[in-house]
mmCIF file of C-alpha atoms in Angstrom:
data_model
loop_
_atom_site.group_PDB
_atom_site.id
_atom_site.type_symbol
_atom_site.label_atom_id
_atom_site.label_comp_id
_atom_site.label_asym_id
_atom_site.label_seq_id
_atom_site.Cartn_x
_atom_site.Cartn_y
_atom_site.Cartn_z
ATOM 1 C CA UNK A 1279 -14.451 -9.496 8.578
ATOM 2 C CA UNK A 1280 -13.105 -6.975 11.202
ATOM 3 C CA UNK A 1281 -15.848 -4.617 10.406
ATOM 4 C CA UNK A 1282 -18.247 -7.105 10.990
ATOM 5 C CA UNK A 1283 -17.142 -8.552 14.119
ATOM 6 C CA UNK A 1284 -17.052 -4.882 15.016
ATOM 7 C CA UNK A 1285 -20.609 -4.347 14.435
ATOM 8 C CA UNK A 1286 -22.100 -7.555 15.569
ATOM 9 C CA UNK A 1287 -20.256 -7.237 18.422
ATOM 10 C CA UNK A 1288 -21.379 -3.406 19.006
ATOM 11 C CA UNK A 1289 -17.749 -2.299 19.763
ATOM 12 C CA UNK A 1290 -16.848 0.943 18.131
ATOM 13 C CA UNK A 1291 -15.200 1.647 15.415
ATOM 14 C CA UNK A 1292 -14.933 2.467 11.801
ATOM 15 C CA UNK A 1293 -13.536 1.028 8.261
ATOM 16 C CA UNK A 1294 -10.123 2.003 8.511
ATOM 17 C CA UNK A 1295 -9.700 0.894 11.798
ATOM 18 C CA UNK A 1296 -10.828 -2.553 10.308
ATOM 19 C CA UNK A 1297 -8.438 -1.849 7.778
ATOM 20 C CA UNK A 1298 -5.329 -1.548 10.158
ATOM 21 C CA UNK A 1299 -6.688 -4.523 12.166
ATOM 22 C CA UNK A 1300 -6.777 -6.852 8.955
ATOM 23 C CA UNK A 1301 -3.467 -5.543 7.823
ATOM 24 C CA UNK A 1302 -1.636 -6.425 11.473
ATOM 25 C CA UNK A 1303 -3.536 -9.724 11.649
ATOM 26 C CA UNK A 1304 -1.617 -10.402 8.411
ATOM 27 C CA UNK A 1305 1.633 -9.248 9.429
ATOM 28 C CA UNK A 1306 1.465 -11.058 12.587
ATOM 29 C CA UNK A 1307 0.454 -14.090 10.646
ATOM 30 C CA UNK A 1308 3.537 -13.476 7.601
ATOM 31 C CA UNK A 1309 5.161 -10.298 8.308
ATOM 32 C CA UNK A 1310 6.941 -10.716 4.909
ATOM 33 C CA UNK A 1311 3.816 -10.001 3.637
ATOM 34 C CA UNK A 1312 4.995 -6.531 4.118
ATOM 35 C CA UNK A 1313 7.014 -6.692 1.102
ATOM 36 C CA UNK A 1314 4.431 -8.377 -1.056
ATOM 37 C CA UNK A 1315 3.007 -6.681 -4.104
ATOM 38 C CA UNK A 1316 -0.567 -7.950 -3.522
ATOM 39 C CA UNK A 1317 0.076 -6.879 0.236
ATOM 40 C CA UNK A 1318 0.832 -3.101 -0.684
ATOM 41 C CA UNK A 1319 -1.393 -2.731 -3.731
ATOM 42 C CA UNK A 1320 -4.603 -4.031 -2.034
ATOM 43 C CA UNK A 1321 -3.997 -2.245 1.651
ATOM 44 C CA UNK A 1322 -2.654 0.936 -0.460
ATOM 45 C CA UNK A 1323 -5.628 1.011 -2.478
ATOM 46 C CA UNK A 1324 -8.277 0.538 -0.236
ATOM 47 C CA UNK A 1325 -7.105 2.854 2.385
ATOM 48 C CA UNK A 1326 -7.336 5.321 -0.376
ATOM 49 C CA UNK A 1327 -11.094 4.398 -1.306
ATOM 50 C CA UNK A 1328 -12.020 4.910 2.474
ATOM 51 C CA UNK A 1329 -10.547 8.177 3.291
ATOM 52 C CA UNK A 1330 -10.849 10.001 0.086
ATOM 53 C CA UNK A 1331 -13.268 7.678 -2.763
ATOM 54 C CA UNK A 1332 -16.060 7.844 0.110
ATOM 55 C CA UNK A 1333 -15.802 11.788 1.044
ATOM 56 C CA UNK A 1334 -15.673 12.424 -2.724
ATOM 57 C CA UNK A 1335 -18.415 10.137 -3.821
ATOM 58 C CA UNK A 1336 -20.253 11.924 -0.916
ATOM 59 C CA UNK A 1337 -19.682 15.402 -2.413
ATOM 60 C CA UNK A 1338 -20.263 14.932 -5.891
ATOM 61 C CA UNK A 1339 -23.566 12.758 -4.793
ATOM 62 C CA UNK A 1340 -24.224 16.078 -2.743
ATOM 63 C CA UNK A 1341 -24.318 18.152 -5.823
ATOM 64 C CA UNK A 1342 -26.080 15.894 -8.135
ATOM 65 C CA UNK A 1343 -29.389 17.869 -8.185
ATOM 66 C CA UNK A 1344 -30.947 17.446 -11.729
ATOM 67 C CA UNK A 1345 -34.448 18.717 -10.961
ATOM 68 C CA UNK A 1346 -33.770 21.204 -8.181
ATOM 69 C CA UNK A 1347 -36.349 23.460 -9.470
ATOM 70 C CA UNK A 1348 -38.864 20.754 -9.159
ATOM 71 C CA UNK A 1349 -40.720 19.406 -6.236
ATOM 72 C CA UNK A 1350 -40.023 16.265 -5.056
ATOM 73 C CA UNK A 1351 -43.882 15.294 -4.482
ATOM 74 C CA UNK A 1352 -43.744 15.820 -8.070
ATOM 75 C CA UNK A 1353 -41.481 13.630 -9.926
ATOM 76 C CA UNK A 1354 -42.559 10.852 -12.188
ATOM 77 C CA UNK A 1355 -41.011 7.676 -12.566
ATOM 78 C CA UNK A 1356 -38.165 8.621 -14.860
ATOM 79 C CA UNK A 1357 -37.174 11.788 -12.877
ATOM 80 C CA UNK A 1358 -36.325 8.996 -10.188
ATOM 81 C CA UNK A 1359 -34.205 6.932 -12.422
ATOM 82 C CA UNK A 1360 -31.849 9.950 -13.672
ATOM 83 C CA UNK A 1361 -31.567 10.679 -9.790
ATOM 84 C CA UNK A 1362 -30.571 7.622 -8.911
ATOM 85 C CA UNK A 1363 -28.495 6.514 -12.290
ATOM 86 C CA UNK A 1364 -26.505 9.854 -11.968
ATOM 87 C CA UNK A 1365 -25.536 9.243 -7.996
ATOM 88 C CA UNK A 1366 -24.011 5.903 -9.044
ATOM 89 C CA UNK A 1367 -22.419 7.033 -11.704
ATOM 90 C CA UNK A 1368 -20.605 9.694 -9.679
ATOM 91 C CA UNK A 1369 -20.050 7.251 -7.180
ATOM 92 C CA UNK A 1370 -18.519 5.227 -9.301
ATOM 93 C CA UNK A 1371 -16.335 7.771 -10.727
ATOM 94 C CA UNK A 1372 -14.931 8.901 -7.593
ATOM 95 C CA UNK A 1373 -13.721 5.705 -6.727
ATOM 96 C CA UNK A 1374 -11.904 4.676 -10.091
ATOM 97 C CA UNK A 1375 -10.679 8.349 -9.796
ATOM 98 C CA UNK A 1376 -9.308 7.622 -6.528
ATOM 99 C CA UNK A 1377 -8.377 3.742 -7.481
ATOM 100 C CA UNK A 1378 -6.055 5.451 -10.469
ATOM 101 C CA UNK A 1379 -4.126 7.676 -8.081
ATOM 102 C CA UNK A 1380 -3.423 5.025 -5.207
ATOM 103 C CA UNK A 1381 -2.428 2.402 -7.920
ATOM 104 C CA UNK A 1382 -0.358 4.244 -10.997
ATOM 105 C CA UNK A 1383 2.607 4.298 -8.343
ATOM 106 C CA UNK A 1384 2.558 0.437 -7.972
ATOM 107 C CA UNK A 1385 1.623 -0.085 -11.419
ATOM 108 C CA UNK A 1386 4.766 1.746 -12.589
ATOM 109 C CA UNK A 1387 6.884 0.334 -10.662
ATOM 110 C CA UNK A 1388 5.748 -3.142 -10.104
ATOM 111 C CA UNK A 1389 4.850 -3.819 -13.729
ATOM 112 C CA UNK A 1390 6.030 -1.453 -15.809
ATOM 113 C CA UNK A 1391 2.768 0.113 -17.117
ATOM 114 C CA UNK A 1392 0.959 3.669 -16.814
ATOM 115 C CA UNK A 1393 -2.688 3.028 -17.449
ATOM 116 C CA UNK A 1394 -4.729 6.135 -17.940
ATOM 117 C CA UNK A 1395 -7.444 3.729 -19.528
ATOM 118 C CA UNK A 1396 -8.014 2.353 -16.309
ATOM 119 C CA UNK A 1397 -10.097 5.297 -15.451
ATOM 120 C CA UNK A 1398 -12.531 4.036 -18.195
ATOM 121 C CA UNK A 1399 -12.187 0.344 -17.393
ATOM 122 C CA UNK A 1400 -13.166 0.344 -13.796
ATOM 123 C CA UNK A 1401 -16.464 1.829 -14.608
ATOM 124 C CA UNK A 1402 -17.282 -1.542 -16.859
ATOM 125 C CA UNK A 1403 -15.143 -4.105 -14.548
ATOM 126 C CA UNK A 1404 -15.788 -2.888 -11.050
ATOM 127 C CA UNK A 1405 -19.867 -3.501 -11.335
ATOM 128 C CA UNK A 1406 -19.138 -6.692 -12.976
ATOM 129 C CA UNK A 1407 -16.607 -7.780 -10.422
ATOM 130 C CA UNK A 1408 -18.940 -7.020 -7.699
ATOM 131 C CA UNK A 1409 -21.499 -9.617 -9.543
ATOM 132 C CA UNK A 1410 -19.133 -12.425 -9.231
ATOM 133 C CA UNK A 1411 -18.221 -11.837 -5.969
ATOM 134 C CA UNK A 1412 -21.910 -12.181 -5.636
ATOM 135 C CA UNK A 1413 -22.583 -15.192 -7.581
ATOM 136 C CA UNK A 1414 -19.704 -16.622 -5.409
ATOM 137 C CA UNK A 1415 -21.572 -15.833 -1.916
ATOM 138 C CA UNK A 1416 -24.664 -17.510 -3.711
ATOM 139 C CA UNK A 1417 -23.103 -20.576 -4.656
ATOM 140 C CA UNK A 1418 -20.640 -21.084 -1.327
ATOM 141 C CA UNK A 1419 -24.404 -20.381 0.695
ATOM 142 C CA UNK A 1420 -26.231 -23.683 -1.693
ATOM 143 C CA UNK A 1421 -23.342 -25.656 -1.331
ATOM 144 C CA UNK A 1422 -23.120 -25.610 2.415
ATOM 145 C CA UNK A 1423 -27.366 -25.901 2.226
ATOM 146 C CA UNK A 1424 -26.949 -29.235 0.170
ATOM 147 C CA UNK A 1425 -28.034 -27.596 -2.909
ATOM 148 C CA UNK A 1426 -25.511 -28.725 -4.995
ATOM 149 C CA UNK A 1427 -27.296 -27.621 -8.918
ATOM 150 C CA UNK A 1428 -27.590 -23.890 -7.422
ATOM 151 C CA UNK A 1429 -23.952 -24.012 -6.728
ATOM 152 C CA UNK A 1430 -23.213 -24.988 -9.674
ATOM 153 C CA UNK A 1431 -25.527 -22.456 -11.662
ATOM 154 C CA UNK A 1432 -23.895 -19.789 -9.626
ATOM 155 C CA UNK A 1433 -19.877 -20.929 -10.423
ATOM 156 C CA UNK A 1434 -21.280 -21.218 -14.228
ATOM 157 C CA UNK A 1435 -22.809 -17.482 -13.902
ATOM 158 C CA UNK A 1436 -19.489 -16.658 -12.474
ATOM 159 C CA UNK A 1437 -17.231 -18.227 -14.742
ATOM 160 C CA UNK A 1438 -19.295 -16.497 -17.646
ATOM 161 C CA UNK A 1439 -18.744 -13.266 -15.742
ATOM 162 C CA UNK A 1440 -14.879 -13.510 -15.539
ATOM 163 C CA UNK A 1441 -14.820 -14.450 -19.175
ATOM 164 C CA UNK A 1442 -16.238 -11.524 -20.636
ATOM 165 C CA UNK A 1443 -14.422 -9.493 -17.866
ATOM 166 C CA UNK A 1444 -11.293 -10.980 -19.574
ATOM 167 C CA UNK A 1445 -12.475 -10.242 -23.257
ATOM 168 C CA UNK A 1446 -13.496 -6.284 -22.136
ATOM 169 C CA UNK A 1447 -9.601 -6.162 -20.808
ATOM 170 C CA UNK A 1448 -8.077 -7.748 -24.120
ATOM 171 C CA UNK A 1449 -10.382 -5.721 -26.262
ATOM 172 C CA UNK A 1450 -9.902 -2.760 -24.473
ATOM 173 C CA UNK A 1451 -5.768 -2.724 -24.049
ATOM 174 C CA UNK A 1452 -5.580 -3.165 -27.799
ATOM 175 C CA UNK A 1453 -7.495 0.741 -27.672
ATOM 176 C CA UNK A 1454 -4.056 3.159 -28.775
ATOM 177 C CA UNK A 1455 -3.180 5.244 -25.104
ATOM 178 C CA UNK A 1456 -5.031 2.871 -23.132
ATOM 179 C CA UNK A 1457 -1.551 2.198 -21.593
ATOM 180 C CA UNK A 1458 2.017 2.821 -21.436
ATOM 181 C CA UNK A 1459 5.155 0.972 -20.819
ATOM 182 C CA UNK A 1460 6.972 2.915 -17.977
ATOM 183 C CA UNK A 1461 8.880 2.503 -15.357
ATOM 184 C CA UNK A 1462 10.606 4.675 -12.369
ATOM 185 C CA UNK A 1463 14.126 6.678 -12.806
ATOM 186 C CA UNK A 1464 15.323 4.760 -9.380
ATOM 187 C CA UNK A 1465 13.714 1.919 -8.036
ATOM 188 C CA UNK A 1466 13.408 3.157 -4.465
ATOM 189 C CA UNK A 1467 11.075 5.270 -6.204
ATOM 190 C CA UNK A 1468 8.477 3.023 -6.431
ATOM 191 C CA UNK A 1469 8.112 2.101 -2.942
ATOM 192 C CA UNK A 1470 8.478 5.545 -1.836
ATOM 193 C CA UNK A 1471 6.104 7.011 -4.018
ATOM 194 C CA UNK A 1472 3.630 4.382 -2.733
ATOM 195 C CA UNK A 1473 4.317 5.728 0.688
ATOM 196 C CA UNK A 1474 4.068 9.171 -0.351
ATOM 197 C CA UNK A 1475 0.838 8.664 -2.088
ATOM 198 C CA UNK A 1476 -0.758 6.840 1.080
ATOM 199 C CA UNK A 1477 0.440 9.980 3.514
ATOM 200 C CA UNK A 1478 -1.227 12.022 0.874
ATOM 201 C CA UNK A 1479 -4.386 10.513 1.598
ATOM 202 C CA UNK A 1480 -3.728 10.500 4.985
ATOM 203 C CA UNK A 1481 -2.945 13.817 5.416
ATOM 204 C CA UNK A 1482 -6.054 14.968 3.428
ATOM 205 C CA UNK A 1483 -8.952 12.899 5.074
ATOM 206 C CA UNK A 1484 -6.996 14.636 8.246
ATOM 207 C CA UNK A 1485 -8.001 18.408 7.338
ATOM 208 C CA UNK A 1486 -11.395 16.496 6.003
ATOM 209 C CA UNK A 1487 -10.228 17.503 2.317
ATOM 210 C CA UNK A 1488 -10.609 20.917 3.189
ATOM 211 C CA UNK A 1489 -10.671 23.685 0.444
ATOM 212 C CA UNK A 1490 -8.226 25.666 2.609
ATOM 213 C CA UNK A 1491 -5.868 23.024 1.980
ATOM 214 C CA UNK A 1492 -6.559 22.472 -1.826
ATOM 215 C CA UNK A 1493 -9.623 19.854 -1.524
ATOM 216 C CA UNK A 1494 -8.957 16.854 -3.411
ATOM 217 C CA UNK A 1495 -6.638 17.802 -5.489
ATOM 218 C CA UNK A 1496 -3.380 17.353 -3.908
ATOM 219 C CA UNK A 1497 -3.134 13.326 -4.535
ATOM 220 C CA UNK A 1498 -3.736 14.329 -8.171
ATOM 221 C CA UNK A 1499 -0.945 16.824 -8.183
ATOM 222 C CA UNK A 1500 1.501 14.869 -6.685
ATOM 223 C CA UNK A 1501 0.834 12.287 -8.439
ATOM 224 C CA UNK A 1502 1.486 14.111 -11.511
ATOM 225 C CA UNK A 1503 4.743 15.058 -10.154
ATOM 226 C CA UNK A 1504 5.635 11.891 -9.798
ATOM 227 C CA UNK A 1505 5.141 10.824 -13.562
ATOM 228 C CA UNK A 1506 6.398 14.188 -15.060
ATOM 229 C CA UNK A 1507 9.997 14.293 -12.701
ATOM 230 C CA UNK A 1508 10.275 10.347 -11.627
ATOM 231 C CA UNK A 1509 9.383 8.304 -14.796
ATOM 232 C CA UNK A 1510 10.430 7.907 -18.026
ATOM 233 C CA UNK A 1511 7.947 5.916 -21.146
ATOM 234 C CA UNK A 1512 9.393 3.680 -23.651
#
């Protein structure tokens, strides 16, 4: 919503400065929202997405050049379709690459679990999430229209969504290594790694994930750190 009333109202500015101005709305609405897990998990984890997922889809997008040797002009249908099926694929993959790293720290240490599997999960439940949030715009838009069988088409195709969303996770946590129980040698470790995590980010998007400065590696290796020196697996 701050984006958009940003660009409707052609003021300037950019994601994360919609970010910041949702997140101090809140605050100034609860401030012990501050302290909430959904709070830190959602704000961690999309600040993450916008200053590194985005630069990294970008690159590996960049990259993606399966007929390089072949003239545009010249393509046929299918040559199209890899194109376009490999840039969402990457694009995808950068941002459950970059959804791991910004929530194994809160994972840890607000449920107990290390999730590697999630990197394989988000590439089935992210697109399908994104279809209910859909089929929920569709059916709020006939309801307020008077169209009340639409709406309820829409919440059915929803429900049906969420459902086998559901049955993917229970199938797919039943998968050996999927997950782990773990937890943090000191619990000020958990919010501190959080913080440490999101300066990470930070700190990267600030030298524009630079090579000089080890590219986009750096959340992965502290991260890593983290798990090897700060947390121990039943």
């Amino acid at each position: 919503a701050a984006v958009t009333i940003a660009q409707s109202t052609r003021l300037p500015g950019n994601a994360l400065a919609g970010l910041a101005a949702a997140a101090c709305l809140t605050l100034l609405l609860d401030p012990m929202q501050l302290f909430g897990t959904g709070f830190q998990m959602s704000y961690s984890v999309v600040t993450a997405l916008l200053v590194m997922g985005r630069p990294l889809a970008d690159q590996a997008v960049a990259a993606w050049q399966p007929f390089a040797l072949k003239p545009r002009g010249d393509w046929r249908w299918y040559h199209h379709k890899v194109a376009w099926l490999g840039r969402h694929i990457l694009g995808a993959v950068a941002a459950g690459w970059t959804a791991f790293l910004a929530s194994t720290p809160s994972g840890i240490g607000y449920f107990g679990i290390f999730s590697p599997g999630s990197l394989l999960a988000n590439l089935l439940v992210v697109p399908l999430s994104m279809g209910v949030i859909y089929a929920g715009f569709v059916s709020l838009l006939a309801g307020l229209l008077g169209l009340a069988p639409l709406s309820a088409v829409a919440n059915l195709l929803a429900a049906l969504t969420v459902e086998g969303m559901d049955l993917l996770l229970r199938f797919g946590t039943a998968i050996p290594a999927m997950w782990f129980p773990a937890r943090f040698r000191a619990d000020w470790l958990a919010p501190a790694s959080l913080v440490l995590m999101t300066a990470v980010f930070l700190a990267g998007a600030g030298v524009q994930w630079s090579p000089r400065f080890g590219g986009f590696w750096p959340p992965a290796v502290v991260l890593a750190l983290l798990v090897i020196f700060g947390v121990t697996f039943a």
